[in-house]
Coordinates of C-alpha atoms in Angstrom, one line a residue:
X1 CA 92.5 111.5 93.0
X2 CA 95.1 109.5 95.0
X3 CA 98.1 110.4 92.6
X4 CA 97.0 114.0 92.8
X5 CA 97.0 113.9 96.8
X6 CA 100.4 112.1 97.0
X7 CA 101.9 114.8 94.7
X8 CA 100.2 117.4 97.0
X9 CA 101.6 116.0 100.1
X10 CA 105.2 115.8 98.6
X11 CA 104.9 119.3 97.5
X12 CA 104.0 120.2 101.0
X13 CA 106.9 118.3 102.2
X14 CA 109.3 120.2 100.1
X15 CA 108.0 123.6 101.4
X16 CA 108.5 122.3 104.8
X17 CA 112.2 121.5 104.0
X18 CA 112.7 124.7 102.2
X19 CA 111.4 126.6 105.2
X20 CA 113.6 124.7 107.6
X21 CA 116.6 125.3 105.3
X22 CA 115.9 129.0 105.2
X23 CA 115.6 129.1 109.0
X24 CA 119.0 127.3 109.3
X25 CA 120.7 129.5 107.0
X26 CA 122.5 132.8 107.7
X27 CA 120.9 135.6 105.9
X28 CA 123.0 135.3 102.8
X29 CA 120.8 133.3 100.8
X30 CA 122.6 130.0 101.4
X31 CA 119.5 128.0 102.0
X32 CA 119.9 126.0 98.8
X33 CA 123.3 124.6 99.9
X34 CA 121.9 123.5 103.3
X35 CA 119.4 121.4 101.1
X36 CA 122.2 120.0 98.9
X37 CA 124.0 118.9 101.9
X38 CA 121.4 117.4 103.9
X39 CA 118.1 116.8 101.9
X40 CA 119.2 114.7 99.0
X41 CA 117.1 111.5 99.4
X42 CA 115.0 109.2 97.8
X43 CA 111.6 107.9 99.0
X44 CA 109.1 105.2 98.3
X45 CA 105.9 104.7 100.0
X46 CA 102.6 102.9 99.7
X47 CA 98.9 103.5 100.3
X48 CA 96.4 100.8 100.9
X49 CA 92.9 101.2 100.4
X50 CA 90.1 98.5 100.3
X51 CA 90.1 98.6 96.4
X52 CA 93.6 99.6 95.5
X53 CA 97.4 99.8 96.5
X54 CA 99.3 102.6 95.5
X55 CA 103.1 102.5 95.3
X56 CA 104.9 106.0 95.0
X57 CA 108.6 106.9 94.6
X58 CA 110.7 109.7 93.6
X59 CA 114.3 108.4 93.4
X60 CA 115.8 104.8 93.6
X61 CA 114.5 102.2 95.6
X62 CA 113.0 98.7 95.2
X63 CA 109.3 97.2 95.4
X64 CA 107.8 93.7 95.3
X65 CA 104.1 92.8 94.9
X66 CA 104.2 89.2 95.7
X67 CA 107.2 87.6 93.9
X68 CA 107.6 90.4 91.3
X69 CA 110.5 92.6 92.3
X70 CA 110.9 96.1 90.6
X71 CA 114.2 97.9 90.9
X72 CA 113.8 101.7 90.8
X73 CA 117.2 103.1 89.0
X74 CA 120.0 103.2 88.6
X75 CA 119.8 106.6 87.1
X76 CA 122.5 108.2 84.8
X77 CA 125.5 109.4 86.6
X78 CA 124.3 108.2 89.9
X79 CA 121.9 111.1 90.2
X80 CA 118.2 110.0 91.2
X81 CA 115.4 112.7 90.7
X82 CA 115.6 113.6 94.6
X83 CA 112.7 115.9 95.8
X84 CA 115.0 118.9 96.4
X85 CA 115.9 119.2 92.9
X86 CA 112.6 120.8 92.5
X87 CA 114.2 123.8 94.0
X88 CA 116.4 123.9 91.1
X89 CA 113.5 123.9 88.5
X90 CA 114.3 120.3 87.7
X91 CA 112.5 119.1 84.4
X92 CA 110.1 116.5 86.1
X93 CA 107.1 117.5 87.9
X94 CA 105.4 114.5 89.5
X95 CA 106.1 111.7 91.9
X96 CA 105.7 108.4 90.3
X97 CA 102.7 106.6 91.5
X98 CA 101.9 103.2 90.5
X99 CA 98.1 102.1 91.1
X100 CA 97.5 99.0 89.3
X101 CA 97.2 96.5 92.1
X102 CA 94.0 95.4 93.3
X103 CA 94.2 95.1 97.3
X104 CA 92.3 91.8 97.5
X105 CA 94.6 90.1 94.7
X106 CA 97.9 91.0 96.6
X107 CA 99.4 88.7 99.0
X108 CA 102.6 90.5 99.8
X109 CA 104.2 93.8 99.4
X110 CA 107.7 95.0 100.0
X111 CA 108.8 98.6 99.8
X112 CA 112.7 99.4 100.2
X113 CA 115.7 101.9 99.9
X114 CA 118.3 101.3 97.2
X115 CA 120.3 99.1 99.6
X116 CA 117.8 96.6 99.8
X117 CA 118.6 96.1 95.8
X118 CA 121.9 94.7 97.3
X119 CA 119.9 91.9 99.1
X120 CA 118.8 90.7 95.5
X121 CA 122.4 90.9 94.0
X122 CA 124.0 89.1 96.9
X123 CA 121.5 86.4 97.3
X124 CA 123.7 83.6 96.4
X125 CA 126.7 84.9 98.4
X126 CA 127.5 83.2 101.6
X127 CA 126.9 85.6 104.9
X128 CA 130.4 86.6 106.1
X129 CA 132.1 84.0 107.9
X130 CA 129.4 81.3 107.4
X131 CA 128.4 78.7 104.8
X132 CA 125.1 79.8 104.6
X133 CA 123.8 82.0 101.7
X134 CA 122.1 85.3 102.4
X135 CA 118.8 84.6 100.3
X136 CA 116.8 86.9 98.3
X137 CA 114.2 89.5 99.2
X138 CA 111.5 86.9 98.9
X139 CA 112.7 85.4 102.2
X140 CA 111.3 88.5 104.4
X141 CA 107.5 87.9 103.1
X142 CA 107.8 84.2 102.6
X143 CA 109.0 83.0 106.1
X144 CA 106.8 83.2 109.1
X145 CA 109.6 83.9 111.5
X146 CA 110.0 87.4 110.4
X147 CA 106.4 88.0 111.1
X148 CA 106.4 86.4 114.5
X149 CA 109.5 88.1 115.7
X150 CA 109.9 91.6 114.1
X151 CA 113.6 91.7 114.9
X152 CA 114.5 88.9 113.0
X153 CA 114.9 91.0 109.7
X154 CA 117.1 93.4 111.4
X155 CA 119.3 90.4 112.8
X156 CA 119.5 89.0 109.2
X157 CA 120.5 92.2 108.0
X158 CA 123.3 92.5 110.8
X159 CA 124.6 89.0 110.0
X160 CA 124.9 90.1 106.3
X161 CA 126.6 93.1 106.9
X162 CA 129.1 92.2 109.6
X163 CA 132.8 92.1 108.7
X164 CA 134.4 88.6 109.6
X165 CA 138.1 88.8 110.1
X166 CA 140.2 85.4 110.7
X167 CA 144.0 84.8 110.5
X168 CA 145.1 83.4 107.3
X169 CA 147.9 81.1 109.0
X170 CA 150.9 83.1 107.6
X171 CA 150.7 86.1 110.0
X172 CA 148.2 87.9 108.2
X173 CA 144.2 88.1 108.1
X174 CA 141.6 87.2 105.8
X175 CA 138.9 90.1 105.9
X176 CA 135.2 89.3 104.5
X177 CA 133.3 92.5 104.3
X178 CA 129.6 92.9 104.7
X179 CA 127.3 92.2 101.5
X180 CA 125.4 95.5 102.0
X181 CA 127.5 98.6 101.2
X182 CA 124.4 101.2 101.2
X183 CA 121.7 102.0 103.7
X184 CA 119.1 99.1 103.8
X185 CA 115.7 99.7 104.9
X186 CA 112.4 97.9 103.9
X187 CA 108.8 97.2 105.1
X188 CA 107.1 94.1 104.4
X189 CA 103.3 93.8 104.5
X190 CA 101.8 90.2 104.0
X191 CA 98.1 89.0 104.1
X192 CA 97.4 86.9 106.9
X193 CA 96.2 83.5 106.2
X194 CA 92.7 82.9 107.3

């Protein structure tokens, strides 16, 4: 089954990470510390077949199927169930695989890191230094410009996250910080109009 194949691939990935950490560590058994330092990360992915769409994840993030946005997390103590935690005998065993989407019924799909959640939270806020609002995640699957020019999404994220500084008129400055405090990465897939 696809869920079993996804879990097997994740287990193989963890094995590769352990081998890498073991190779980087001095011979004192410190390889787990290297993993804790560099390999605590969430992941989210998708597999599309002609019949079904599978979305899988471990940790936090976001996905949207058509206009339904699902936020993964937050987790207690800001501690998502990272893949690396399996090396410590974490209680959970499997990557979460959602498989309830019929491929022909889906018009758009977005998967993203937890930083993409900040887009939703800040949708009604103005871009730093501008009167234009940022807009929701939906803009990235609804607007044609993001598909005509793949760099447009990066530009929009840049506008949302740059710092805007202006004089306040009294010898000080007014600083508007960016809207995205966390790494923000996403992929959007949209059905072509025929």
